[in-house]
Amino acid sequence: MSYFPAVPQIPFEGPETDNPFAFRHYEKTQTVRGRTMAEHFKFACAYWHTFTNGGGDPFGGPTRVYPWDRKPDPVDRARDKADAAFEFMTKLGLDWFCFHDRDLVDEGTTPAESERLLAATADHVSEHMADTGIGLLWGTANLFSHPRYMNGAATNPDFAVVAHAAAQVQQALDVTIRLGGENYVFWGGREGYMSLLNTDMKRELDNLGRFLGLARDYARAQGFTGTFFIEPKPCEPSKHQYDYDAATVVGFLRHYGLADDFKLNIEVNHATLSGHTFEHELQVAADAGMLGSIDANRGDYQNGWDTDQFPNNLHELTEAMLVILRAGGLQGGGVNFDAKLRRNSTDLEDLFHAHIGGMDLFARALLAADRILEESPIEAMRQERYASFDAGSGAAFARGKLSLSELAALAAGEPEMRSGKQELFENLVNRYL
Ligand code: XLS
Ligand code: NI
Ligand code: NI
């Protein structure tokens, strides 16, 4: 049975096509900088937004009832969902997917029952993976929806809840490993606080660092060789989340001895919520050698929450692709569409339009960024701003050869004014859009 009978396999037809079910720019096999577009991006479908999200919001219930979400038995429903998911990904040419444990199948009433439900679902999912060649980019545990996690999971002040979180993470790691997952993600929506009055922040952070180390040790002992990612977000649902932004997480990972095994998964809308640009967060991660993966979406300029809209700003994405290309690409991860349809987009086909648009936009941004780096003087202009550190005393300083007094003795006359030329840099980028 087909869940999307009206939608054909999505072809690449080029920029001139009028076909809404075709790619205009994303051509899987097209090579840019020695790698195919498919290799650059490793586009992934987010199981939660695409197959479990009916469009409910705090003011109203779902507007979409999915045909794969009807049967009473949880494993039957989970199988139908997987059938729909793999049909959808195959038609789009999406080679990867990501899930929370609870997206695959409902939670059981005990950890043992949850494990049984997950295993039964994984049997079916792994058949689809073998048939289609679609891979698991990352798995994760939903440690934020269940009421038991209202005060946190690994950072909960109650040890009984921390133990429960461990049982859940262990099972999520098991299913990720069983399905050949390339990476494993931690996003700590409840790992933070609502009020500092009742919170011992240091104790909670120590527990979080310890918990992540235990998860790593367990997964490594099971043979998992992939990367662990932390996904920073400053707030929502907690007032303050410990994984506030990329710089905070880099410091945390180094402090708790996790820097060799963990990298970052940078989400666009989380970056903007933290008061940074997406490219800033990417650059911080890249400079730390921790640019692992990205969650693609966008926020809303007027709203202060995680609206998770599909990407559609070419200019912003091109600036991001400049950072990613300069960094040599993503380390182990890919581009996961952590984005959802608007509540009033109620046709099943809208799921296709959303992903086609996002994939095409990334392709355009990649092509533009590549040309900017290859054809424009931007790299040379940026380097030239720092040329005084490349030779003479500047180079000696950069190599750590000067004391403060030696450096101070080199102060002579008022330095010449040197323009930052921001507008010229901006014009260079715009020429390629
Ligand atoms: C929520 C997060 C979440 C993570 C996975 O804001 O983006 O969806 O990506 O837990
Ligand atoms: Ni995300
Ligand atoms: Ni998010």
Tab-separated table of N, CA and C in Angstrom, residues 147-246:
chain	number	residue	atom	x	y	z
A	147	PRO	N	6.160	13.402	31.886
A	147	PRO	CA	6.105	14.233	33.106
A	147	PRO	C	7.212	13.936	34.122
A	148	ARG	N	7.748	12.696	34.124
A	148	ARG	CA	8.781	12.382	35.125
A	148	ARG	C	10.017	13.266	34.928
A	149	TYR	N	10.172	13.806	33.728
A	149	TYR	CA	11.360	14.633	33.451
A	149	TYR	C	11.097	16.132	33.631
A	150	MET	N	10.023	16.467	34.328
A	150	MET	CA	9.688	17.893	34.439
A	150	MET	C	10.795	18.692	35.129
A	151	ASN	N	11.571	18.051	36.007
A	151	ASN	CA	12.699	18.746	36.652
A	151	ASN	C	14.043	18.337	36.056
A	152	GLY	N	14.021	17.803	34.852
A	152	GLY	CA	15.269	17.382	34.223
A	152	GLY	C	15.387	15.875	34.144
A	153	ALA	N	16.317	15.406	33.345
A	153	ALA	CA	16.588	13.970	33.219
A	153	ALA	C	17.909	13.694	33.924
A	154	ALA	N	19.047	13.837	33.222
A	154	ALA	CA	20.347	13.630	33.873
A	154	ALA	C	20.621	14.682	34.946
A	155	THR	N	19.958	15.821	34.882
A	155	THR	CA	20.196	16.880	35.881
A	155	THR	C	19.075	16.944	36.910
A	156	ASN	N	18.246	15.912	36.970
A	156	ASN	CA	17.138	15.937	37.928
A	156	ASN	C	17.669	15.885	39.355
A	157	PRO	N	17.083	16.658	40.284
A	157	PRO	CA	17.536	16.594	41.679
A	157	PRO	C	17.200	15.268	42.364
A	158	ASP	N	16.379	14.427	41.726
A	158	ASP	CA	15.966	13.151	42.310
A	158	ASP	C	16.712	12.014	41.597
A	159	PHE	N	17.518	11.285	42.360
A	159	PHE	CA	18.340	10.203	41.789
A	159	PHE	C	17.493	9.157	41.053
A	160	ALA	N	16.267	8.912	41.570
A	160	ALA	CA	15.403	7.900	40.937
A	160	ALA	C	15.106	8.270	39.485
A	161	VAL	N	14.972	9.551	39.219
A	161	VAL	CA	14.686	9.980	37.841
A	161	VAL	C	15.936	9.846	36.977
A	162	VAL	N	17.098	10.164	37.556
A	162	VAL	CA	18.358	10.024	36.807
A	162	VAL	C	18.528	8.565	36.367
A	163	ALA	N	18.208	7.633	37.280
A	163	ALA	CA	18.334	6.212	36.943
A	163	ALA	C	17.375	5.849	35.805
A	164	HIS	N	16.171	6.403	35.854
A	164	HIS	CA	15.203	6.143	34.795
A	164	HIS	C	15.717	6.664	33.454
A	165	ALA	N	16.323	7.846	33.490
A	165	ALA	CA	16.891	8.424	32.254
A	165	ALA	C	17.989	7.506	31.717
A	166	ALA	N	18.767	6.929	32.627
A	166	ALA	CA	19.843	6.024	32.195
A	166	ALA	C	19.266	4.803	31.489
A	167	ALA	N	18.168	4.265	32.045
A	167	ALA	CA	17.547	3.095	31.404
A	167	ALA	C	17.095	3.450	29.994
A	168	GLN	N	16.559	4.651	29.861
A	168	GLN	CA	16.055	5.058	28.543
A	168	GLN	C	17.200	5.297	27.555
A	169	VAL	N	18.265	5.957	28.020
A	169	VAL	CA	19.396	6.224	27.127
A	169	VAL	C	20.064	4.912	26.710
A	170	GLN	N	20.170	3.981	27.649
A	170	GLN	CA	20.774	2.693	27.314
A	170	GLN	C	19.998	2.013	26.179
A	171	GLN	N	18.655	2.030	26.295
A	171	GLN	CA	17.843	1.417	25.235
A	171	GLN	C	17.952	2.175	23.923
A	172	ALA	N	18.002	3.501	24.008
A	172	ALA	CA	18.110	4.302	22.771
A	172	ALA	C	19.463	4.059	22.107
A	173	LEU	N	20.504	3.903	22.921
A	173	LEU	CA	21.822	3.577	22.356
A	173	LEU	C	21.784	2.195	21.705
A	174	ASP	N	21.143	1.243	22.392
A	174	ASP	CA	21.077	-0.120	21.843
A	174	ASP	C	20.405	-0.119	20.469
A	175	VAL	N	19.283	0.595	20.356
A	175	VAL	CA	18.558	0.554	19.082
A	175	VAL	C	19.329	1.335	18.013
A	176	THR	N	20.004	2.406	18.413
A	176	THR	CA	20.829	3.164	17.460
A	176	THR	C	21.960	2.285	16.928
A	177	ILE	N	22.595	1.570	17.828
A	177	ILE	CA	23.715	0.701	17.418
A	177	ILE	C	23.194	-0.439	16.542
A	178	ARG	N	22.084	-1.007	16.971
A	178	ARG	CA	21.518	-2.122	16.204
A	178	ARG	C	21.191	-1.706	14.776
A	179	LEU	N	20.726	-0.453	14.586
A	179	LEU	CA	20.367	0.021	13.244
A	179	LEU	C	21.559	0.653	12.526
A	180	GLY	N	22.743	0.476	13.070
A	180	GLY	CA	23.946	0.988	12.390
A	180	GLY	C	24.052	2.497	12.407
A	181	GLY	N	23.471	3.147	13.423
A	181	GLY	CA	23.497	4.620	13.493
A	181	GLY	C	24.915	5.163	13.433
A	182	GLU	N	25.077	6.247	12.675
A	182	GLU	CA	26.421	6.829	12.528
A	182	GLU	C	26.774	7.717	13.715
A	183	ASN	N	25.746	8.259	14.382
A	183	ASN	CA	25.988	9.203	15.475
A	183	ASN	C	24.876	9.070	16.507
A	184	TYR	N	25.095	9.688	17.661
A	184	TYR	CA	24.064	9.696	18.702
A	184	TYR	C	23.998	11.107	19.291
A	185	VAL	N	22.762	11.626	19.462
A	185	VAL	CA	22.590	13.030	19.868
A	185	VAL	C	22.041	13.144	21.295
A	186	PHE	N	22.517	14.167	21.998
A	186	PHE	CA	21.900	14.590	23.261
A	186	PHE	C	21.406	16.019	23.091
A	187	TRP	N	20.099	16.192	23.199
A	187	TRP	CA	19.551	17.544	23.283
A	187	TRP	C	18.833	17.653	24.624
A	188	GLY	N	19.248	18.566	25.453
A	188	GLY	CA	18.761	18.619	26.828
A	188	GLY	C	17.713	19.679	27.071
A	189	GLY	N	16.519	19.442	26.557
A	189	GLY	CA	15.453	20.438	26.712
A	189	GLY	C	15.079	20.711	28.158
A	190	ARG	N	15.160	19.671	28.995
A	190	ARG	CA	14.833	19.883	30.434
A	190	ARG	C	16.094	19.924	31.281
A	191	GLU	N	17.262	19.848	30.636
A	191	GLU	CA	18.511	19.905	31.411
A	191	GLU	C	18.880	21.375	31.600
A	192	GLY	N	18.290	21.941	32.626
A	192	GLY	CA	18.462	23.360	32.901
A	192	GLY	C	17.601	23.679	34.101
A	193	TYR	N	17.178	24.907	34.238
A	193	TYR	CA	16.317	25.206	35.390
A	193	TYR	C	15.219	26.185	35.019
A	194	MET	N	14.194	26.187	35.872
A	194	MET	CA	13.117	27.174	35.746
A	194	MET	C	13.341	28.310	36.731
A	195	SER	N	13.950	27.980	37.901
A	195	SER	CA	14.276	29.015	38.881
A	195	SER	C	15.569	28.624	39.570
A	196	LEU	N	16.473	29.591	39.682
A	196	LEU	CA	17.739	29.319	40.368
A	196	LEU	C	17.532	29.208	41.884
A	197	LEU	N	16.400	29.694	42.383
A	197	LEU	CA	16.135	29.653	43.824
A	197	LEU	C	16.144	28.217	44.345
A	198	ASN	N	15.620	27.275	43.549
A	198	ASN	CA	15.549	25.889	44.030
A	198	ASN	C	16.586	24.989	43.361
A	199	THR	N	17.605	25.589	42.742
A	199	THR	CA	18.525	24.810	41.908
A	199	THR	C	19.967	24.909	42.366
A	200	ASP	N	20.627	23.763	42.483
A	200	ASP	CA	22.073	23.717	42.743
A	200	ASP	C	22.744	23.469	41.386
A	201	MET	N	23.106	24.544	40.737
A	201	MET	CA	23.559	24.448	39.351
A	201	MET	C	24.809	23.594	39.230
A	202	LYS	N	25.768	23.786	40.126
A	202	LYS	CA	27.034	23.046	40.005
A	202	LYS	C	26.795	21.541	40.115
A	203	ARG	N	25.953	21.177	41.079
A	203	ARG	CA	25.671	19.760	41.273
A	203	ARG	C	24.997	19.154	40.036
A	204	GLU	N	24.072	19.904	39.470
A	204	GLU	CA	23.372	19.401	38.280
A	204	GLU	C	24.333	19.249	37.105
A	205	LEU	N	25.226	20.231	36.932
A	205	LEU	CA	26.183	20.147	35.821
A	205	LEU	C	27.169	19.004	36.028
A	206	ASP	N	27.613	18.810	37.267
A	206	ASP	CA	28.503	17.672	37.548
A	206	ASP	C	27.809	16.355	37.201
A	207	ASN	N	26.530	16.255	37.564
A	207	ASN	CA	25.784	15.027	37.254
A	207	ASN	C	25.641	14.837	35.748
A	208	LEU	N	25.413	15.930	35.042
A	208	LEU	CA	25.265	15.843	33.580
A	208	LEU	C	26.573	15.372	32.941
A	209	GLY	N	27.681	15.962	33.375
A	209	GLY	CA	28.980	15.553	32.827
A	209	GLY	C	29.247	14.074	33.084
A	210	ARG	N	28.927	13.631	34.307
A	210	ARG	CA	29.149	12.221	34.668
A	210	ARG	C	28.256	11.310	33.840
A	211	PHE	N	27.005	11.695	33.705
A	211	PHE	CA	26.009	10.899	32.965
A	211	PHE	C	26.447	10.708	31.508
A	212	LEU	N	26.905	11.791	30.876
A	212	LEU	CA	27.318	11.692	29.471
A	212	LEU	C	28.537	10.788	29.330
A	213	GLY	N	29.437	10.863	30.299
A	213	GLY	CA	30.603	9.980	30.276
A	213	GLY	C	30.189	8.519	30.394
A	214	LEU	N	29.202	8.236	31.241
A	214	LEU	CA	28.731	6.849	31.392
A	214	LEU	C	28.089	6.353	30.098
A	215	ALA	N	27.314	7.232	29.453
A	215	ALA	CA	26.661	6.849	28.190
A	215	ALA	C	27.722	6.534	27.139
A	216	ARG	N	28.735	7.387	27.065
A	216	ARG	CA	29.822	7.139	26.108
A	216	ARG	C	30.499	5.795	26.394
A	217	ASP	N	30.826	5.562	27.660
A	217	ASP	CA	31.535	4.325	28.009
A	217	ASP	C	30.703	3.096	27.658
A	218	TYR	N	29.395	3.182	27.925
A	218	TYR	CA	28.522	2.047	27.605
A	218	TYR	C	28.510	1.795	26.102
A	219	ALA	N	28.292	2.881	25.323
A	219	ALA	CA	28.191	2.717	23.867
A	219	ALA	C	29.504	2.190	23.289
A	220	ARG	N	30.619	2.716	23.770
A	220	ARG	CA	31.918	2.239	23.256
A	220	ARG	C	32.096	0.752	23.580
A	221	ALA	N	31.655	0.352	24.770
A	221	ALA	CA	31.787	-1.065	25.147
A	221	ALA	C	30.923	-1.961	24.262
A	222	GLN	N	29.837	-1.376	23.689
A	222	GLN	CA	28.995	-2.159	22.768
A	222	GLN	C	29.521	-2.099	21.335
A	223	GLY	N	30.660	-1.421	21.139
A	223	GLY	CA	31.235	-1.371	19.793
A	223	GLY	C	30.848	-0.155	18.977
A	224	PHE	N	30.167	0.808	19.576
A	224	PHE	CA	29.769	2.011	18.833
A	224	PHE	C	30.996	2.872	18.550
A	225	THR	N	31.252	3.149	17.253
A	225	THR	CA	32.441	3.938	16.900
A	225	THR	C	32.080	5.327	16.401
A	226	GLY	N	30.772	5.647	16.390
A	226	GLY	CA	30.340	6.943	15.860
A	226	GLY	C	30.612	8.079	16.833
A	227	THR	N	30.101	9.232	16.468
A	227	THR	CA	30.316	10.434	17.271
A	227	THR	C	29.067	10.750	18.089
A	228	PHE	N	29.284	11.273	19.283
A	228	PHE	CA	28.187	11.801	20.099
A	228	PHE	C	28.096	13.295	19.815
A	229	PHE	N	26.874	13.772	19.680
A	229	PHE	CA	26.689	15.209	19.458
A	229	PHE	C	25.886	15.804	20.601
A	230	ILE	N	26.277	17.003	20.999
A	230	ILE	CA	25.422	17.815	21.877
A	230	ILE	C	24.800	18.888	21.006
A	231	GLU	N	23.505	19.111	21.203
A	231	GLU	CA	22.792	20.121	20.410
A	231	GLU	C	22.463	21.312	21.301
A	232	PRO	N	23.214	22.405	21.164
A	232	PRO	CA	22.978	23.543	22.060
A	232	PRO	C	21.637	24.225	21.793
A	233	LYS	N	21.037	24.719	22.853
A	233	LYS	CA	19.825	25.551	22.756
A	233	LYS	C	19.742	26.347	24.047
A	234	PRO	N	19.437	27.621	23.994
A	234	PRO	CA	19.547	28.438	25.212
A	234	PRO	C	18.363	28.291	26.169
A	235	CYS	N	17.182	28.023	25.636
A	235	CYS	CA	15.971	28.007	26.458
A	235	CYS	C	14.865	27.326	25.660
A	236	GLU	N	13.718	27.153	26.302
A	236	GLU	CA	12.557	26.503	25.698
A	236	GLU	C	12.773	25.009	25.486
A	237	PRO	N	12.220	24.141	26.311
A	237	PRO	CA	11.195	24.432	27.306
A	237	PRO	C	11.700	24.985	28.654
A	238	SER	N	12.960	24.747	29.044
A	238	SER	CA	13.415	25.317	30.319
A	238	SER	C	13.659	26.813	30.147
A	239	LYS	N	13.628	27.521	31.255
A	239	LYS	CA	13.939	28.957	31.184
A	239	LYS	C	15.390	29.154	30.768
A	240	HIS	N	16.263	28.368	31.394
A	240	HIS	CA	17.680	28.408	31.026
A	240	HIS	C	18.149	26.979	30.807
A	241	GLN	N	18.757	26.708	29.656
A	241	GLN	CA	19.299	25.375	29.408
A	241	GLN	C	20.816	25.415	29.509
A	242	TYR	N	21.368	24.341	30.106
A	242	TYR	CA	22.809	24.319	30.353
A	242	TYR	C	23.607	24.323	29.058
A	243	ASP	N	23.077	23.684	28.013
A	243	ASP	CA	23.775	23.689	26.708
A	243	ASP	C	23.414	24.952	25.927
A	244	TYR	N	23.660	26.104	26.530
A	244	TYR	CA	23.129	27.382	26.031
A	244	TYR	C	23.487	27.675	24.577
A	245	ASP	N	24.755	27.607	24.258
A	245	ASP	CA	25.193	27.891	22.893
A	245	ASP	C	26.488	27.125	22.629
A	246	ALA	N	27.049	27.288	21.439
A	246	ALA	CA	28.206	26.474	21.065
A	246	ALA	C	29.387	26.718	22.004
